[in-house]
Structure formats: C-alpha cells, structure tokens
PDB file of C-alpha atoms in Angstrom:
ATOM      1  CA  GLY E   3     -33.698  68.966 -17.856  1.00 86.00           C
ATOM      2  CA  ILE E   4     -31.496  69.733 -20.784  1.00 91.00           C
ATOM      3  CA  GLN E   5     -32.904  71.991 -23.508  1.00 94.00           C
ATOM      4  CA  VAL E   6     -32.223  71.397 -27.197  1.00 97.00           C
ATOM      5  CA  GLU E   7     -32.982  74.109 -29.728  1.00 97.00           C
ATOM      6  CA  GLN E   8     -32.754  73.641 -33.455  1.00 98.00           C
ATOM      7  CA  SER E   9     -32.749  76.349 -36.086  1.00 98.00           C
ATOM      8  CA  PRO E  10     -34.151  77.223 -38.458  1.00 98.00           C
ATOM      9  CA  PRO E  11     -37.470  75.443 -37.917  1.00 97.00           C
ATOM     10  CA  ASP E  12     -38.142  75.402 -41.657  1.00 97.00           C
ATOM     11  CA  LEU E  13     -35.897  75.680 -44.674  1.00 97.00           C
ATOM     12  CA  ILE E  14     -36.786  75.724 -48.358  1.00 97.00           C
ATOM     13  CA  LEU E  15     -33.996  75.318 -50.913  1.00 96.00           C
ATOM     14  CA  GLN E  16     -33.540  74.897 -54.603  1.00 97.00           C
ATOM     15  CA  GLU E  17     -31.820  71.722 -55.668  1.00 97.00           C
ATOM     16  CA  GLY E  18     -28.075  72.225 -55.658  1.00 97.00           C
ATOM     17  CA  ALA E  19     -28.010  74.771 -52.847  1.00 97.00           C
ATOM     18  CA  ASN E  20     -26.063  74.386 -49.615  1.00 97.00           C
ATOM     19  CA  SER E  21     -27.454  74.704 -46.091  1.00 97.00           C
ATOM     20  CA  THR E  22     -26.429  74.760 -42.450  1.00 98.00           C
ATOM     21  CA  LEU E  23     -28.627  73.486 -39.649  1.00 98.00           C
ATOM     22  CA  ARG E  24     -27.854  74.350 -36.060  1.00 98.00           C
ATOM     23  CA  CYS E  25     -28.433  72.596 -32.744  1.00 98.00           C
ATOM     24  CA  ASN E  26     -27.856  74.371 -29.418  1.00 98.00           C
ATOM     25  CA  PHE E  27     -27.977  72.509 -26.125  1.00 96.00           C
ATOM     26  CA  SER E  28     -28.090  73.864 -22.606  1.00 95.00           C
ATOM     27  CA  ASP E  29     -25.808  71.478 -20.711  1.00 92.00           C
ATOM     28  CA  SER E  30     -22.825  69.180 -21.151  1.00 90.00           C
ATOM     29  CA  VAL E  31     -23.555  66.053 -23.144  1.00 89.00           C
ATOM     30  CA  ASN E  32     -21.599  62.910 -23.892  1.00 84.00           C
ATOM     31  CA  ASN E  33     -23.648  61.824 -26.861  1.00 89.00           C
ATOM     32  CA  LEU E  34     -25.008  63.794 -29.790  1.00 93.00           C
ATOM     33  CA  GLN E  35     -26.567  62.368 -32.903  1.00 93.00           C
ATOM     34  CA  TRP E  36     -28.096  63.830 -36.040  1.00 96.00           C
ATOM     35  CA  PHE E  37     -31.008  62.011 -37.670  1.00 94.00           C
ATOM     36  CA  HIS E  38     -32.995  62.431 -40.852  1.00 96.00           C
ATOM     37  CA  GLN E  39     -36.660  61.504 -40.746  1.00 95.00           C
ATOM     38  CA  ASN E  40     -37.802  60.774 -44.256  1.00 91.00           C
ATOM     39  CA  PRO E  41     -41.358  61.356 -45.530  1.00 87.00           C
ATOM     40  CA  TRP E  42     -42.218  57.747 -44.625  1.00 87.00           C
ATOM     41  CA  GLY E  43     -41.334  58.381 -40.988  1.00 90.00           C
ATOM     42  CA  GLN E  44     -38.131  56.358 -40.857  1.00 91.00           C
ATOM     43  CA  LEU E  45     -35.422  57.819 -38.606  1.00 92.00           C
ATOM     44  CA  ILE E  46     -32.060  57.458 -40.276  1.00 91.00           C
ATOM     45  CA  ASN E  47     -28.883  57.905 -38.313  1.00 90.00           C
ATOM     46  CA  LEU E  48     -26.606  60.473 -39.968  1.00 93.00           C
ATOM     47  CA  PHE E  49     -23.851  61.143 -37.459  1.00 93.00           C
ATOM     48  CA  TYR E  50     -22.777  60.216 -33.975  1.00 91.00           C
ATOM     49  CA  ILE E  51     -20.760  63.303 -33.112  1.00 93.00           C
ATOM     50  CA  PRO E  52     -20.344  64.326 -29.446  1.00 91.00           C
ATOM     51  CA  SER E  53     -17.368  66.448 -30.507  1.00 93.00           C
ATOM     52  CA  GLY E  54     -15.249  67.209 -33.534  1.00 95.00           C
ATOM     53  CA  THR E  55     -16.048  67.033 -37.235  1.00 97.00           C
ATOM     54  CA  LYS E  56     -17.204  64.190 -39.468  1.00 95.00           C
ATOM     55  CA  GLN E  57     -18.030  63.956 -43.134  1.00 96.00           C
ATOM     56  CA  ASN E  58     -20.108  61.499 -45.081  1.00 94.00           C
ATOM     57  CA  GLY E  59     -20.503  62.354 -48.740  1.00 96.00           C
ATOM     58  CA  ARG E  60     -22.403  65.591 -49.152  1.00 97.00           C
ATOM     59  CA  LEU E  61     -23.126  65.789 -45.433  1.00 97.00           C
ATOM     60  CA  SER E  62     -20.817  66.887 -42.679  1.00 98.00           C
ATOM     61  CA  ALA E  63     -21.250  67.786 -39.026  1.00 98.00           C
ATOM     62  CA  THR E  64     -19.304  69.691 -36.430  1.00 98.00           C
ATOM     63  CA  THR E  65     -19.879  69.728 -32.684  1.00 97.00           C
ATOM     64  CA  VAL E  66     -18.205  72.261 -30.421  1.00 97.00           C
ATOM     65  CA  ALA E  67     -18.970  70.704 -27.061  1.00 93.00           C
ATOM     66  CA  THR E  68     -17.400  73.491 -25.008  1.00 94.00           C
ATOM     67  CA  GLU E  69     -19.735  76.000 -26.649  1.00 96.00           C
ATOM     68  CA  ARG E  70     -22.694  73.628 -26.640  1.00 97.00           C
ATOM     69  CA  TYR E  71     -23.673  73.590 -30.269  1.00 97.00           C
ATOM     70  CA  SER E  72     -23.557  71.370 -33.306  1.00 98.00           C
ATOM     71  CA  LEU E  73     -23.896  72.154 -36.998  1.00 98.00           C
ATOM     72  CA  LEU E  74     -25.044  69.942 -39.845  1.00 98.00           C
ATOM     73  CA  TYR E  75     -23.964  70.964 -43.338  1.00 98.00           C
ATOM     74  CA  ILE E  76     -25.735  69.749 -46.440  1.00 97.00           C
ATOM     75  CA  SER E  77     -24.040  70.561 -49.724  1.00 97.00           C
ATOM     76  CA  SER E  78     -25.445  70.315 -53.260  1.00 97.00           C
ATOM     77  CA  SER E  79     -28.860  69.434 -51.852  1.00 97.00           C
ATOM     78  CA  GLN E  80     -31.110  66.966 -53.657  1.00 97.00           C
ATOM     79  CA  THR E  81     -34.865  66.454 -53.478  1.00 96.00           C
ATOM     80  CA  THR E  82     -34.239  63.228 -51.577  1.00 94.00           C
ATOM     81  CA  ASP E  83     -32.713  65.301 -48.766  1.00 96.00           C
ATOM     82  CA  SER E  84     -36.190  66.613 -47.928  1.00 96.00           C
ATOM     83  CA  GLY E  85     -37.560  65.663 -44.550  1.00 95.00           C
ATOM     84  CA  VAL E  86     -37.019  66.582 -40.930  1.00 96.00           C
ATOM     85  CA  TYR E  87     -33.558  66.739 -39.400  1.00 97.00           C
ATOM     86  CA  PHE E  88     -33.304  66.081 -35.684  1.00 97.00           C
ATOM     87  CA  CYS E  89     -30.526  66.629 -33.233  1.00 97.00           C
ATOM     88  CA  ALA E  90     -30.581  64.371 -30.163  1.00 94.00           C
ATOM     89  CA  VAL E  91     -28.394  64.589 -27.093  1.00 93.00           C
ATOM     90  CA  ARG E  92     -27.811  62.343 -24.105  1.00 88.00           C
ATOM     91  CA  THR E  93     -26.281  63.120 -20.753  1.00 82.00           C
ATOM     92  CA  ASN E  94     -24.590  60.770 -18.308  1.00 76.00           C
ATOM     93  CA  ALA E  95     -28.009  60.160 -16.753  1.00 75.00           C
ATOM     94  CA  GLY E  96     -28.835  58.300 -19.940  1.00 76.00           C
ATOM     95  CA  LYS E  97     -31.918  60.244 -20.943  1.00 84.00           C
ATOM     96  CA  SER E  98     -32.169  61.318 -24.569  1.00 87.00           C
ATOM     97  CA  THR E  99     -33.585  64.672 -25.556  1.00 93.00           C
ATOM     98  CA  PHE E 100     -34.525  65.569 -29.107  1.00 94.00           C
ATOM     99  CA  GLY E 101     -34.833  69.015 -30.588  1.00 96.00           C
ATOM    100  CA  ASP E 102     -37.995  70.009 -32.415  1.00 95.00           C
ATOM    101  CA  GLY E 103     -36.286  69.462 -35.753  1.00 96.00           C
ATOM    102  CA  THR E 104     -35.656  71.429 -38.925  1.00 97.00           C
ATOM    103  CA  THR E 105     -38.039  70.693 -41.779  1.00 96.00           C
ATOM    104  CA  LEU E 106     -36.122  70.840 -45.050  1.00 97.00           C
ATOM    105  CA  THR E 107     -37.849  71.069 -48.416  1.00 97.00           C
ATOM    106  CA  VAL E 108     -35.666  70.826 -51.499  1.00 97.00           C
ATOM    107  CA  LYS E 109     -37.393  71.916 -54.679  1.00 97.00           C
ATOM    108  CA  PRO E 110     -36.375  70.623 -58.121  1.00 95.00           C
TER     109      PRO E 110
ATOM    110  CA  ASP T  13     -32.418  48.932 -42.995  1.00 83.00           C
ATOM    111  CA  SER T  14     -31.160  49.591 -39.462  1.00 85.00           C
ATOM    112  CA  GLY T  15     -31.492  45.968 -38.340  1.00 93.00           C
ATOM    113  CA  VAL T  16     -34.024  46.901 -35.636  1.00 97.00           C
ATOM    114  CA  THR T  17     -37.443  45.364 -36.199  1.00 97.00           C
ATOM    115  CA  GLN T  18     -40.768  46.447 -34.737  1.00 98.00           C
ATOM    116  CA  THR T  19     -44.171  44.848 -34.882  1.00 97.00           C
ATOM    117  CA  PRO T  20     -46.869  45.596 -35.680  1.00 97.00           C
ATOM    118  CA  LYS T  21     -46.364  48.403 -38.217  1.00 96.00           C
ATOM    119  CA  HIS T  22     -49.833  49.794 -37.639  1.00 97.00           C
ATOM    120  CA  LEU T  23     -52.311  49.369 -34.814  1.00 97.00           C
ATOM    121  CA  ILE T  24     -55.827  50.726 -34.506  1.00 98.00           C
ATOM    122  CA  THR T  25     -57.651  50.311 -31.223  1.00 97.00           C
ATOM    123  CA  ALA T  26     -60.250  51.938 -28.999  1.00 98.00           C
ATOM    124  CA  THR T  27     -59.983  54.056 -25.882  1.00 97.00           C
ATOM    125  CA  GLY T  28     -59.584  52.055 -22.708  1.00 97.00           C
ATOM    126  CA  GLN T  29     -57.901  49.129 -24.448  1.00 98.00           C
ATOM    127  CA  ARG T  30     -54.426  47.667 -23.910  1.00 98.00           C
ATOM    128  CA  VAL T  31     -51.830  46.977 -26.597  1.00 98.00           C
ATOM    129  CA  THR T  32     -48.341  45.516 -26.744  1.00 98.00           C
ATOM    130  CA  LEU T  33     -45.649  46.745 -29.088  1.00 98.00           C
ATOM    131  CA  ARG T  34     -42.668  44.535 -29.820  1.00 98.00           C
ATOM    132  CA  CYS T  35     -39.079  45.341 -30.690  1.00 98.00           C
ATOM    133  CA  SER T  36     -36.137  43.159 -31.698  1.00 98.00           C
ATOM    134  CA  PRO T  37     -32.771  44.924 -31.449  1.00 96.00           C
ATOM    135  CA  ARG T  38     -29.898  44.596 -33.860  1.00 95.00           C
ATOM    136  CA  SER T  39     -27.868  41.451 -33.424  1.00 93.00           C
ATOM    137  CA  GLY T  40     -25.383  41.997 -30.592  1.00 88.00           C
ATOM    138  CA  ASP T  41     -27.022  45.126 -29.196  1.00 93.00           C
ATOM    139  CA  LEU T  42     -27.748  44.955 -25.477  1.00 92.00           C
ATOM    140  CA  SER T  43     -29.622  48.224 -25.037  1.00 92.00           C
ATOM    141  CA  VAL T  44     -33.154  48.974 -26.158  1.00 94.00           C
ATOM    142  CA  TYR T  45     -34.813  52.379 -26.039  1.00 94.00           C
ATOM    143  CA  TRP T  46     -38.440  53.381 -26.538  1.00 97.00           C
ATOM    144  CA  TYR T  47     -39.588  56.736 -27.908  1.00 96.00           C
ATOM    145  CA  GLN T  48     -42.946  58.327 -28.625  1.00 97.00           C
ATOM    146  CA  GLN T  49     -43.438  60.785 -31.471  1.00 96.00           C
ATOM    147  CA  SER T  50     -46.657  62.775 -31.411  1.00 92.00           C
ATOM    148  CA  LEU T  51     -47.655  65.909 -33.266  1.00 84.00           C
ATOM    149  CA  ASP T  52     -47.948  68.073 -30.181  1.00 81.00           C
ATOM    150  CA  GLN T  53     -44.976  66.804 -28.132  1.00 81.00           C
ATOM    151  CA  GLY T  54     -42.415  65.837 -30.726  1.00 88.00           C
ATOM    152  CA  LEU T  55     -40.002  62.961 -30.100  1.00 92.00           C
ATOM    153  CA  GLN T  56     -39.887  61.972 -26.445  1.00 94.00           C
ATOM    154  CA  PHE T  57     -37.713  59.416 -24.716  1.00 93.00           C
ATOM    155  CA  LEU T  58     -39.756  56.911 -22.708  1.00 95.00           C
ATOM    156  CA  ILE T  59     -37.466  54.288 -21.244  1.00 94.00           C
ATOM    157  CA  GLN T  60     -34.242  52.353 -21.766  1.00 92.00           C
ATOM    158  CA  TYR T  61     -33.288  48.768 -20.921  1.00 93.00           C
ATOM    159  CA  TYR T  62     -29.818  47.321 -20.828  1.00 91.00           C
ATOM    160  CA  ASN T  63     -29.377  43.567 -20.826  1.00 91.00           C
ATOM    161  CA  GLY T  64     -32.759  43.013 -19.226  1.00 93.00           C
ATOM    162  CA  GLU T  65     -32.651  45.739 -16.627  1.00 93.00           C
ATOM    163  CA  GLU T  66     -34.155  49.208 -16.618  1.00 93.00           C
ATOM    164  CA  ARG T  67     -31.372  51.755 -17.195  1.00 88.00           C
ATOM    165  CA  ALA T  68     -32.995  55.145 -17.663  1.00 88.00           C
ATOM    166  CA  LYS T  69     -36.496  56.501 -17.480  1.00 90.00           C
ATOM    167  CA  GLY T  70     -37.937  59.436 -19.351  1.00 90.00           C
ATOM    168  CA  ASN T  71     -41.436  60.769 -19.752  1.00 85.00           C
ATOM    169  CA  ILE T  72     -43.177  57.435 -19.515  1.00 94.00           C
ATOM    170  CA  LEU T  73     -46.713  57.460 -18.164  1.00 95.00           C
ATOM    171  CA  GLU T  74     -47.720  55.134 -15.336  1.00 96.00           C
ATOM    172  CA  ARG T  75     -50.190  53.489 -17.735  1.00 97.00           C
ATOM    173  CA  PHE T  76     -47.215  52.399 -19.847  1.00 97.00           C
ATOM    174  CA  SER T  77     -44.714  49.715 -18.955  1.00 97.00           C
ATOM    175  CA  ALA T  78     -41.893  47.934 -20.702  1.00 97.00           C
ATOM    176  CA  GLN T  79     -39.595  44.992 -20.271  1.00 97.00           C
ATOM    177  CA  GLN T  80     -36.634  43.393 -21.957  1.00 97.00           C
ATOM    178  CA  PHE T  81     -36.532  39.622 -22.160  1.00 97.00           C
ATOM    179  CA  PRO T  82     -33.541  37.245 -21.898  1.00 96.00           C
ATOM    180  CA  ASP T  83     -33.323  37.041 -25.702  1.00 95.00           C
ATOM    181  CA  LEU T  84     -33.025  40.873 -25.604  1.00 95.00           C
ATOM    182  CA  HIS T  85     -36.245  41.644 -27.407  1.00 97.00           C
ATOM    183  CA  SER T  86     -38.418  44.231 -25.702  1.00 98.00           C
ATOM    184  CA  GLU T  87     -42.103  44.919 -25.332  1.00 98.00           C
ATOM    185  CA  LEU T  88     -43.856  48.184 -24.568  1.00 98.00           C
ATOM    186  CA  ASN T  89     -47.273  47.776 -22.975  1.00 98.00           C
ATOM    187  CA  LEU T  90     -49.760  50.613 -23.205  1.00 98.00           C
ATOM    188  CA  SER T  91     -52.932  50.311 -21.146  1.00 97.00           C
ATOM    189  CA  SER T  92     -56.110  52.310 -20.534  1.00 97.00           C
ATOM    190  CA  LEU T  93     -55.451  53.966 -23.856  1.00 98.00           C
ATOM    191  CA  GLU T  94     -56.558  57.533 -24.461  1.00 97.00           C
ATOM    192  CA  LEU T  95     -56.959  59.475 -27.673  1.00 96.00           C
ATOM    193  CA  GLY T  96     -53.783  61.387 -26.868  1.00 94.00           C
ATOM    194  CA  ASP T  97     -51.732  58.194 -26.934  1.00 96.00           C
ATOM    195  CA  SER T  98     -52.065  58.093 -30.703  1.00 97.00           C
ATOM    196  CA  ALA T  99     -48.523  58.449 -31.932  1.00 97.00           C
ATOM    197  CA  LEU T 100     -45.611  56.821 -33.666  1.00 97.00           C
ATOM    198  CA  TYR T 101     -43.673  54.624 -31.241  1.00 98.00           C
ATOM    199  CA  PHE T 102     -40.048  53.966 -32.040  1.00 97.00           C
ATOM    200  CA  CYS T 103     -37.666  51.442 -30.651  1.00 97.00           C
ATOM    201  CA  ALA T 104     -33.904  51.923 -30.927  1.00 94.00           C
ATOM    202  CA  SER T 105     -30.962  49.774 -29.970  1.00 94.00           C
ATOM    203  CA  SER T 106     -27.289  50.240 -29.283  1.00 90.00           C
ATOM    204  CA  VAL T 107     -24.344  48.084 -28.351  1.00 84.00           C
ATOM    205  CA  ALA T 108     -23.764  49.171 -24.776  1.00 68.00           C
ATOM    206  CA  THR T 109     -24.729  51.889 -22.396  1.00 56.00           C
ATOM    207  CA  GLU T 110     -22.266  52.317 -19.596  1.00 56.00           C
ATOM    208  CA  THR T 111     -21.222  55.776 -20.754  1.00 56.00           C
ATOM    209  CA  ALA T 112     -24.095  56.611 -23.148  1.00 55.00           C
ATOM    210  CA  GLN T 113     -21.359  57.057 -25.741  1.00 60.00           C
ATOM    211  CA  GLU T 114     -22.719  54.978 -28.527  1.00 74.00           C
ATOM    212  CA  THR T 115     -24.873  55.248 -31.623  1.00 83.00           C
ATOM    213  CA  GLN T 116     -28.551  54.449 -31.463  1.00 87.00           C
ATOM    214  CA  TYR T 117     -30.210  52.765 -34.443  1.00 91.00           C
ATOM    215  CA  PHE T 118     -33.939  53.199 -34.869  1.00 94.00           C
ATOM    216  CA  GLY T 119     -36.569  50.743 -36.005  1.00 96.00           C
ATOM    217  CA  PRO T 120     -39.313  51.659 -38.503  1.00 95.00           C
ATOM    218  CA  GLY T 121     -41.818  52.451 -35.752  1.00 96.00           C
ATOM    219  CA  THR T 122     -45.328  51.335 -34.844  1.00 97.00           C
ATOM    220  CA  ARG T 123     -48.070  53.764 -35.733  1.00 96.00           C
ATOM    221  CA  LEU T 124     -50.791  53.621 -33.075  1.00 97.00           C
ATOM    222  CA  LEU T 125     -54.212  55.140 -33.617  1.00 97.00           C
ATOM    223  CA  VAL T 126     -56.622  55.242 -30.694  1.00 97.00           C
ATOM    224  CA  LEU T 127     -60.241  55.877 -31.673  1.00 96.00           C
TER     225      LEU T 127
END
C-alpha cells in the first residue's frame, strides 16, 4: 500500500516562530488533507489540498502532486498551535492512509 | 464543532465482551468512515460506507463489523474484545465518494478501554 512519511517527528518552537512540516507519499493520490489533533484528541481539518496552495490565516499548505509531497507552513506560532499534525492521503481505491504525525510544542 | 457526533464518548469494558459505537454524520453527508487510533499503530482506516453500502475496506479485523442505516447513521460493532483493542475510535463523514475527492470531517471519537 501507499506509504506516508511525515517530518520532523517532533518540533519544539518558541512562540512567534515559523515552521514547515513535510509529508511525503509514495504513490499518486487524489485526496490529501492536513489535520491538527489537539491535546483533547479532537481531529480538526486544516486543509483539503490534493494539489496547489491554500492559505488560512497563519497557516498555509502546498502540495506538489507530481513530486509526491506536501508542506504545511505555520507562521507566528502560538501555544494553541501545539498538538499533533497529521497528513492523510487517499487513492482512487478509497482507502485513507495517515502519516505518523509531527508533534509540535510551542513554548511561551 | 465538525457536525459529526459519536456516542458514547467513553467506554470501559472487559475482554471477551461486545460493544457498539455509534456515529451520526453531518447533515447531507452520505459517506461515513471509521478509524482506529492506538498508541502502537497510529491512525488506521477501518472501513467506509456510502449511502448504506460498503465502499472501501481497510485494516478492519474480522471481529469488527460495521453498517450504515437508511437514516445514514453508522454503527461499528466490536466483538470478542482484547486488550489491544483499547483505542480511540473516530468516525468521519463527507458529502460524496465517487472520486474520493472530498473533505472528511471527524467526530470527537469514542475512547474504548478494554480491561
């Protein structure tokens, strides 16, 4: 099956810093989403981005489907950004595959 | 609030027992997905239903089964429970599924503890 690798596995930042999270996938996909899992376990949808670039406030994402990677940018990080960020892909077969996530800790 | 509801929030049971987890999708969503999140295996896709019919199957054990009812709510049945089934079980929904090109919205999850 498709492999999804996220890097880095862990990231510690000071409040106000910027960061880039990466997601590599091993095969063509027609669906890619980024999620934030908060400390209470809730999975929050950030972006649906199978290709191209999107921005939502301090967050933006870019997927280069031909090169099989996606990037999530967090600017001016806040303590509330802490949590685990997951990349999830789906192929035409309909099965979703999640990466292992990047655990982000933002310190005040 | 994603609009996806799951009940119960927490469930504690014993090995060998059977439990049923329930999910109500967002209004208008025809697809329901089930996921398991455990410490050792991460987030894993279990199964997807679209308008009452099974659409895609992932790493779902034979002891587990699911269905989607005419009102589009879904139930995940877990039987002969083992300690390793302790996990957070998520349900997600989306509008349609013909091309897999749609956003999934996740419910708050059911935390299952098997003792």
